[in-house]
Coordinates of C-alpha atoms in Angstrom, one line a residue:
X444 CA 64.6 5.4 -2.2
X445 CA 63.7 5.4 -5.9
X446 CA 65.7 7.8 -8.0
X447 CA 65.8 7.8 -11.8
X448 CA 69.3 9.3 -12.0
X449 CA 69.1 9.7 -15.7
X450 CA 66.3 12.2 -15.3
X451 CA 68.4 15.3 -15.1
X452 CA 70.6 14.7 -18.1
X453 CA 69.1 13.3 -21.3
X454 CA 65.8 15.1 -20.7
X455 CA 67.5 18.5 -20.9
X456 CA 69.4 17.5 -24.0
X457 CA 66.1 16.7 -25.8
X458 CA 64.7 20.1 -24.8
X459 CA 61.8 18.8 -22.8
X460 CA 59.4 21.1 -21.2
X461 CA 60.6 22.8 -18.0
X462 CA 58.9 21.9 -14.7
X463 CA 57.0 24.2 -12.4
X464 CA 57.9 24.0 -8.7
X465 CA 54.7 22.0 -7.9
X466 CA 55.4 19.5 -10.6
X467 CA 58.8 18.8 -9.2
X468 CA 57.1 18.4 -5.7
X469 CA 54.8 15.7 -7.1
X470 CA 57.7 13.9 -8.9
X471 CA 59.6 13.9 -5.7
X472 CA 56.7 12.5 -3.7
X473 CA 56.2 9.8 -6.3
X474 CA 59.8 8.8 -6.5
X475 CA 60.4 8.7 -2.7
X476 CA 57.4 6.7 -1.6
X477 CA 58.2 3.1 -2.3
X478 CA 58.5 -0.4 -0.8
X479 CA 60.9 1.0 1.8
X480 CA 57.9 2.7 3.4
X481 CA 55.2 0.2 2.5
X482 CA 57.1 -2.8 3.9
X483 CA 60.3 -1.5 5.5
X484 CA 58.5 0.6 8.0
X485 CA 57.2 -2.5 9.7
X486 CA 60.8 -3.3 10.8
X487 CA 61.0 0.1 12.7
X488 CA 57.5 -0.5 14.2
X489 CA 58.6 -3.9 15.6
X490 CA 61.7 -2.2 17.1
X491 CA 60.0 0.7 18.9
X492 CA 56.2 0.4 18.7
X493 CA 54.0 3.5 18.4
X494 CA 57.1 5.7 19.1
X495 CA 58.1 5.1 15.5
X496 CA 56.4 8.5 14.8
X497 CA 59.3 10.1 16.7
X498 CA 61.8 8.3 14.5
X499 CA 59.9 9.7 11.4
X500 CA 59.8 13.2 12.9
X501 CA 63.5 13.2 13.6
X502 CA 64.3 11.7 10.2
X503 CA 62.1 14.3 8.6
X504 CA 64.0 17.1 10.3
X505 CA 67.3 15.6 9.3
X506 CA 66.0 15.1 5.7
X507 CA 65.0 18.7 5.5
X508 CA 68.4 20.0 6.6
X509 CA 70.1 17.8 4.0
X510 CA 67.7 18.9 1.3
X511 CA 68.0 22.6 2.1
X512 CA 71.8 22.3 1.7
X513 CA 71.4 20.5 -1.6
X514 CA 68.8 23.0 -2.8
X515 CA 71.1 26.0 -2.1
X516 CA 73.9 24.3 -4.0
X517 CA 71.6 23.4 -6.9
X518 CA 70.2 26.9 -7.0
X519 CA 73.6 28.5 -7.2
X520 CA 75.1 25.8 -9.5
X521 CA 72.5 23.6 -11.3
X522 CA 74.5 20.5 -12.3
X523 CA 73.1 17.2 -13.6
X524 CA 75.7 15.4 -11.5
X525 CA 74.2 17.1 -8.4
X526 CA 75.6 15.8 -5.1
X527 CA 78.4 13.9 -6.8
X528 CA 79.6 16.9 -8.7
X529 CA 79.4 19.1 -5.6
X530 CA 81.5 16.7 -3.6
X531 CA 84.1 16.7 -6.4
X532 CA 84.1 20.5 -6.5
X533 CA 84.4 20.8 -2.8
X534 CA 87.1 18.2 -2.1
X535 CA 88.5 17.0 -5.4
X536 CA 88.3 13.9 -7.6
X537 CA 88.5 11.4 -4.7
X538 CA 85.3 12.8 -3.2
X539 CA 83.4 12.6 -6.5
X540 CA 84.7 9.1 -7.0
X541 CA 83.7 8.0 -3.5
X542 CA 80.3 9.7 -3.6
X543 CA 79.5 8.3 -7.0
X544 CA 80.4 4.7 -6.1
X545 CA 78.7 4.9 -2.7
X546 CA 75.6 6.1 -4.5
X547 CA 75.9 3.2 -7.0
X548 CA 76.2 0.6 -4.3
X549 CA 73.4 2.1 -2.3
X550 CA 71.1 2.1 -5.3
X551 CA 72.1 -1.5 -6.1
X552 CA 71.2 -2.5 -2.5
X553 CA 68.0 -0.5 -2.7
X554 CA 67.1 -2.4 -5.9
X555 CA 67.8 -5.7 -4.1
X556 CA 65.6 -4.5 -1.2
X557 CA 62.8 -3.6 -3.6
X558 CA 63.2 -7.0 -5.3
X559 CA 62.9 -8.8 -2.1
X560 CA 59.9 -6.7 -0.9
X561 CA 58.0 -7.4 -4.1
X562 CA 58.7 -11.1 -3.7
X563 CA 57.5 -11.0 0.0
X564 CA 54.3 -9.2 -1.0
X565 CA 53.6 -11.7 -3.8
X566 CA 53.4 -14.5 -1.3
X567 CA 49.9 -13.2 -0.4
X568 CA 48.6 -15.2 -3.3
X569 CA 51.3 -17.9 -3.6
X570 CA 52.5 -18.6 0.0
X571 CA 54.4 -21.8 -0.9
X572 CA 56.4 -20.4 -3.7
X573 CA 60.1 -19.8 -2.7
X574 CA 61.2 -16.2 -2.4
X575 CA 63.9 -16.5 -5.0
X576 CA 61.4 -17.6 -7.7
X577 CA 59.5 -14.3 -7.4
X578 CA 62.8 -12.4 -7.2
X579 CA 64.0 -14.0 -10.5
X580 CA 60.7 -13.2 -12.3
X581 CA 60.7 -9.5 -11.2
X582 CA 64.4 -9.1 -12.0
X583 CA 63.9 -10.5 -15.6
X584 CA 60.9 -8.2 -16.2
X585 CA 62.8 -5.2 -14.8
X586 CA 65.8 -5.9 -17.1
X587 CA 63.5 -6.2 -20.1
X588 CA 61.9 -2.8 -19.4
X589 CA 65.4 -1.2 -19.1
X590 CA 66.5 -2.8 -22.4
X591 CA 63.4 -1.8 -24.2
X592 CA 63.8 1.8 -23.0
X593 CA 60.3 2.9 -24.1
X594 CA 59.6 6.6 -24.4
X595 CA 56.4 6.2 -22.5
X596 CA 58.2 4.8 -19.4
X597 CA 58.5 8.2 -17.7
X598 CA 54.8 9.0 -18.3
X599 CA 54.0 5.6 -16.8
X600 CA 56.1 6.5 -13.8
X601 CA 53.8 9.4 -13.1
X602 CA 50.8 7.0 -13.2
X603 CA 52.5 4.6 -10.8
X604 CA 53.3 7.5 -8.5
X605 CA 49.6 8.3 -8.2
X606 CA 48.9 4.6 -7.5
X607 CA 51.3 4.8 -4.5
X608 CA 49.7 7.9 -3.1
X609 CA 46.3 6.5 -3.7
X610 CA 47.2 3.3 -1.8
X611 CA 48.2 5.2 1.3
X612 CA 45.1 7.5 1.0
X613 CA 42.9 4.4 0.7
X614 CA 44.3 3.0 3.9
X615 CA 43.8 6.3 5.8
X616 CA 40.2 6.6 4.6
X617 CA 39.3 3.0 5.4
X618 CA 41.0 3.3 8.9
X619 CA 39.1 6.4 9.7
X620 CA 35.7 5.0 8.5
X621 CA 36.4 2.0 10.8
X622 CA 36.7 4.3 13.7
X623 CA 33.2 5.7 12.8
X624 CA 31.6 2.3 12.9
X625 CA 32.0 1.0 9.4
X626 CA 33.3 -2.5 8.4
X627 CA 32.6 -3.9 11.9
X628 CA 34.7 -1.4 13.7
X629 CA 34.2 1.5 16.2
X630 CA 36.3 4.0 18.0
X631 CA 37.2 1.5 20.7
X632 CA 39.4 -0.4 18.2
X633 CA 41.9 2.5 18.3
X634 CA 44.2 2.2 21.3
X635 CA 46.1 5.3 22.3
X636 CA 49.2 4.4 24.4
X637 CA 48.4 5.1 28.0
X638 CA 51.9 5.0 29.4
X639 CA 55.5 5.5 28.2
X640 CA 56.0 1.8 28.3
X641 CA 53.2 1.3 25.8
X642 CA 54.4 4.2 23.6
X643 CA 58.0 3.0 23.7
X644 CA 58.0 -0.7 24.7
X645 CA 61.6 -1.3 23.8
X646 CA 62.9 1.9 25.6
X647 CA 65.2 4.4 24.1
X648 CA 67.4 1.8 22.5
X649 CA 64.5 0.6 20.5
X650 CA 63.7 4.1 19.3
X651 CA 67.4 4.7 18.5
X652 CA 67.6 1.4 16.5
X653 CA 64.5 2.4 14.5
X654 CA 65.7 5.8 13.4
X655 CA 67.5 4.3 10.3
X656 CA 64.1 3.1 8.9
X657 CA 62.6 6.6 9.3
X658 CA 65.5 8.0 7.2
X659 CA 65.1 5.2 4.7
X660 CA 61.5 6.2 4.0
X661 CA 62.7 9.6 3.0
X662 CA 65.4 8.3 0.7
X663 CA 65.3 9.9 -2.6
X664 CA 65.6 13.6 -1.9
X665 CA 68.7 13.5 -4.2
X666 CA 66.3 13.7 -7.1
X667 CA 65.5 17.3 -6.2
X668 CA 69.1 18.1 -6.9
X669 CA 69.4 16.0 -10.0
X670 CA 66.2 17.4 -11.5
X671 CA 66.7 21.0 -10.4
X672 CA 68.2 21.7 -13.8
X673 CA 64.7 21.2 -15.3
X674 CA 62.9 23.8 -13.1
X675 CA 61.6 26.9 -14.9
X676 CA 63.0 28.9 -12.0
X677 CA 66.0 27.5 -10.2
X678 CA 65.4 29.6 -7.2
X679 CA 62.2 27.6 -6.5
X680 CA 64.1 24.4 -5.8
X681 CA 63.8 25.0 -2.0
X682 CA 60.1 25.8 -2.2
X683 CA 59.4 22.6 -4.3
X684 CA 61.3 20.4 -1.8
X685 CA 59.7 22.0 1.2
X686 CA 56.2 21.3 0.0
X687 CA 57.2 17.8 -1.0
X688 CA 58.5 17.1 2.5
X689 CA 55.4 18.5 4.2
X690 CA 53.2 16.2 2.0
X691 CA 55.4 13.2 2.8
X692 CA 55.5 13.9 6.6
X693 CA 51.7 14.3 6.7
X694 CA 51.1 11.1 4.8
X695 CA 53.7 9.1 6.8
X696 CA 52.6 10.3 10.3
X697 CA 48.9 9.9 9.8
X698 CA 49.1 6.4 8.3
X699 CA 51.6 5.2 11.0
X700 CA 49.5 6.6 13.9
X701 CA 46.5 4.8 12.5
X702 CA 48.3 1.5 11.8
X703 CA 50.0 1.3 15.3
X704 CA 46.7 2.3 17.0
X705 CA 44.6 -0.4 15.4
X706 CA 46.6 -3.5 16.3
X707 CA 49.2 -4.6 18.9
X708 CA 52.8 -4.1 17.9
X709 CA 53.6 -7.8 18.2
X710 CA 51.0 -8.5 15.5
X711 CA 53.2 -7.0 12.7
X712 CA 55.6 -9.1 10.8
X713 CA 58.1 -8.3 8.0
X714 CA 56.4 -10.4 5.2
X715 CA 53.3 -8.2 5.2
X716 CA 52.8 -4.4 4.9
X717 CA 51.9 -2.9 8.3
X718 CA 48.8 -1.4 6.7
X719 CA 47.4 -4.7 5.5
X720 CA 48.1 -6.2 9.0
X721 CA 46.3 -3.2 10.7
X722 CA 43.0 -3.8 8.7
X723 CA 43.2 -7.6 8.7
X724 CA 40.7 -8.1 11.6
X725 CA 38.0 -6.0 9.9
X726 CA 35.4 -6.9 7.3
X727 CA 37.3 -5.6 4.3
X728 CA 38.1 -8.7 2.3
X729 CA 39.1 -6.7 -0.8
X730 CA 41.6 -4.4 0.9
X731 CA 44.7 -6.8 1.2
X732 CA 44.4 -7.8 -2.4
X733 CA 43.8 -4.3 -3.9
X734 CA 46.4 -2.7 -1.6
X735 CA 49.1 -5.3 -2.2
X736 CA 48.5 -5.3 -6.0
X737 CA 48.8 -1.5 -6.0
X738 CA 52.1 -1.7 -4.0
X739 CA 53.5 -4.4 -6.3
X740 CA 52.6 -2.4 -9.5
X741 CA 54.1 0.8 -8.0
X742 CA 57.0 -1.0 -6.4
X743 CA 57.9 -2.6 -9.7
X744 CA 58.0 0.8 -11.4
X745 CA 60.4 2.2 -8.7
X746 CA 62.6 -0.9 -8.9
X747 CA 62.9 -0.4 -12.6
X748 CA 63.7 3.3 -12.1
X749 CA 66.4 2.2 -9.7
X750 CA 67.8 -0.2 -12.4
X751 CA 67.9 2.8 -14.8
X752 CA 69.7 4.8 -12.0
X753 CA 72.4 2.3 -11.3
X754 CA 73.0 1.7 -15.0
X755 CA 73.2 5.4 -15.7
X756 CA 75.5 6.1 -12.8
X757 CA 78.0 3.5 -13.8
X758 CA 78.0 5.0 -17.3
X759 CA 78.6 8.5 -15.9
X760 CA 81.4 7.2 -13.7
X761 CA 83.0 5.6 -16.7
X762 CA 82.7 8.7 -18.8
X763 CA 84.4 10.7 -16.0
X764 CA 87.3 8.2 -15.7
X765 CA 86.1 7.0 -12.3
X766 CA 85.2 3.5 -13.6
X767 CA 86.6 1.3 -16.4
X768 CA 85.9 2.9 -19.8
X769 CA 84.3 -0.3 -21.0
X770 CA 81.2 0.5 -19.0
X771 CA 80.5 3.6 -21.2
X772 CA 81.1 1.7 -24.5
X773 CA 77.9 1.7 -26.5
X774 CA 76.6 -1.3 -28.5
X775 CA 73.5 -2.2 -30.4
X776 CA 71.3 -2.0 -27.3
X777 CA 69.7 1.2 -26.0
X778 CA 72.0 1.0 -22.9
X779 CA 75.7 0.3 -22.8
X780 CA 75.9 -3.5 -22.7
X781 CA 78.7 -3.8 -20.1
X782 CA 77.0 -1.4 -17.7
X783 CA 73.8 -3.5 -18.1
X784 CA 75.8 -6.7 -17.4
X785 CA 77.1 -5.2 -14.2
X786 CA 73.6 -4.3 -13.1
X787 CA 72.4 -7.8 -13.9
X788 CA 75.2 -9.2 -11.8
X789 CA 74.0 -7.1 -8.9
X790 CA 70.5 -8.5 -9.4
X791 CA 71.8 -12.1 -9.5
X792 CA 73.6 -11.5 -6.1
X793 CA 70.3 -10.3 -4.6
X794 CA 68.5 -13.4 -5.9
X795 CA 71.1 -15.6 -4.4
X796 CA 70.9 -13.9 -1.1
X797 CA 67.1 -14.3 -1.1
X798 CA 67.7 -18.0 -1.6
X799 CA 70.3 -18.4 1.1
X800 CA 68.7 -16.2 3.7
X801 CA 65.0 -16.0 3.0
X802 CA 64.0 -14.9 6.5
X803 CA 66.6 -12.2 7.1
X804 CA 67.8 -10.9 3.8
X805 CA 65.2 -8.1 3.5
X806 CA 66.2 -6.5 6.7
X807 CA 69.9 -6.8 6.1
X808 CA 69.7 -5.3 2.6
X809 CA 67.3 -2.5 3.7
X810 CA 69.6 -1.5 6.6
X811 CA 72.7 -1.5 4.5
X812 CA 70.9 0.5 1.7
X813 CA 69.7 3.0 4.2
X814 CA 73.2 3.4 5.7
X815 CA 74.9 3.9 2.3
X816 CA 72.3 6.5 1.6
X817 CA 73.1 8.4 4.8
X818 CA 76.9 8.3 4.0
X819 CA 76.1 10.4 0.9
X820 CA 73.8 12.7 2.8
X821 CA 76.7 13.3 5.3
X822 CA 78.9 14.2 2.3
X823 CA 76.3 16.7 1.1
X824 CA 76.5 18.5 4.5
X825 CA 80.2 18.6 4.7
X826 CA 80.5 19.8 1.1
X827 CA 77.9 22.6 1.6
X828 CA 80.1 25.3 3.4
X829 CA 82.9 24.8 0.9
X830 CA 80.6 25.8 -2.0
X831 CA 78.1 28.2 -0.3
X832 CA 78.7 31.1 2.0
X833 CA 77.0 29.7 5.1
X834 CA 75.5 31.8 7.9
X835 CA 75.9 30.9 11.6
X836 CA 72.4 29.4 11.6
X837 CA 73.3 27.4 8.5
X838 CA 76.1 25.8 10.5
X839 CA 73.9 25.1 13.5
X840 CA 71.4 23.3 11.2
X841 CA 74.2 21.5 9.5
X842 CA 75.6 20.1 12.8
X843 CA 72.1 19.1 13.9
X844 CA 71.7 17.2 10.6
X845 CA 75.0 15.5 10.9
X846 CA 74.2 14.6 14.5
X847 CA 70.9 13.0 13.5
X848 CA 72.6 11.1 10.7
X849 CA 75.3 9.8 13.0
X850 CA 72.6 8.8 15.5
X851 CA 70.8 6.8 12.9
X852 CA 74.0 5.1 11.8
X853 CA 75.1 4.2 15.3
X854 CA 71.6 3.0 16.2
X855 CA 72.0 0.0 13.8
X856 CA 74.7 -1.4 16.1
X857 CA 72.2 -1.8 18.9
X858 CA 69.9 -4.3 17.3
X859 CA 71.0 -7.8 16.3
X860 CA 68.9 -7.9 13.2
X861 CA 70.2 -4.6 11.8
X862 CA 73.8 -5.0 12.9
X863 CA 74.8 -7.2 9.9
X864 CA 73.6 -4.4 7.6
X865 CA 76.0 -2.0 9.2
X866 CA 79.0 -4.2 8.6
X867 CA 77.8 -4.9 5.0
X868 CA 77.7 -1.1 4.4
X869 CA 81.2 -0.6 6.0
X870 CA 82.5 -3.4 3.8
X871 CA 81.3 -1.6 0.6
X872 CA 82.8 1.7 1.7
X873 CA 86.1 0.0 2.6
X874 CA 86.2 -1.6 -0.8
X875 CA 85.6 1.8 -2.5
X876 CA 88.4 3.4 -0.6
X877 CA 90.7 0.5 -1.2
X878 CA 90.2 0.9 -5.0
X879 CA 90.7 4.7 -4.6
X880 CA 94.0 4.1 -2.8
X881 CA 95.2 1.7 -5.5
X882 CA 94.3 4.2 -8.2
X883 CA 96.2 6.9 -6.4
X884 CA 99.3 4.7 -5.9
X885 CA 99.2 3.7 -9.6
X886 CA 98.8 7.4 -10.6
X887 CA 101.9 8.4 -8.5
X888 CA 103.9 5.5 -9.8
X889 CA 103.1 6.4 -13.4
X890 CA 103.9 10.1 -12.7
X891 CA 107.3 9.1 -11.1
X892 CA 108.3 7.4 -14.3
X893 CA 107.3 10.3 -16.6
X894 CA 110.1 12.5 -17.9
X895 CA 110.3 15.9 -16.1
X896 CA 112.1 19.1 -17.1
X897 CA 114.2 17.5 -19.8

């Protein structure tokens, strides 16, 4: 998930040009496709094999249901705070506080996940360099970009979005040409599963475990709510997101079917993109280098966007009184210095983790990030009927969406490699509620000592 959370606020204030529905669709596609799909999908493939496409279909259905609820709320009440504001309006301050901080932690984990993914990909050229060295380099470069805050950054993001789409399209085109006899291949290289055991080698539990990574690849739909305020016609929010999800689903399913059909499942590993692995056996020497370079360039852009997102969110929380006011205090830098320091601390934590657990940190962080994302999606679904008059069919869809989300969350407990990510996410949520409880107790105590009716 790559969400520039600042996109829906400052831009409006500067009176920037409003977006057409198709422009928002393209922005959404560009922001959602990231290293979580390019590299994270391989974890799901290893868990369930070719049946990963079922995980993506189920995740796509769940994503659409969440998006539709968010779109209806955004159409009725366009708010730059989007899902966080809706949670606050539906359930009160505690909900806005919880939703905002869960989002902050999820984006921080996503940033760490991206940082680790970029480091893993860079090993293609420098296999002996420790992971943490790459992580440190990318982190420093990302912080520099945030501090510079160049006006051309958002335009560059559009270019990087095209690079991501082009990278997947290049894989699809090359894979198809291989099946037609080019690059030393032919149609016999594509192996369709001939039995349920081949299609789902790890059984239902493997499919269940992989569902979280299907959802993770769709992470970022929140941007449709955040940026709905910039649409020319607010009622086109749903149309824009629907087209975006159709494009994403098409790209994801076609590329995954080709990747899992060209090589055996046990060939994939988490330090290489599944698409590079799928074409490794063919006479396309340039592909791994061009494809990986494209992913790194695009992945770095989305990592930097996430850095903007977490920094912007902590500032917004501070301005609303849901974080220490010092984080909103401005200095000589283009971003509030204390908010930036907190972001840097999160990056340092990610780098330390990559040093301590180089073989497992990516999966742990990715799982935890995906789970934190789903917690907020669940909040969107339970906020919806409090703010919008829901029909009977709306409630049916809402319950299906919640069931799919709970299925993805519980599936992480079934696999030993994703289980730690579940407990990491629960730890973060518990910490948020502990702080909320302390704030409530302090508020009651202060109120009890205030003079009343005298």
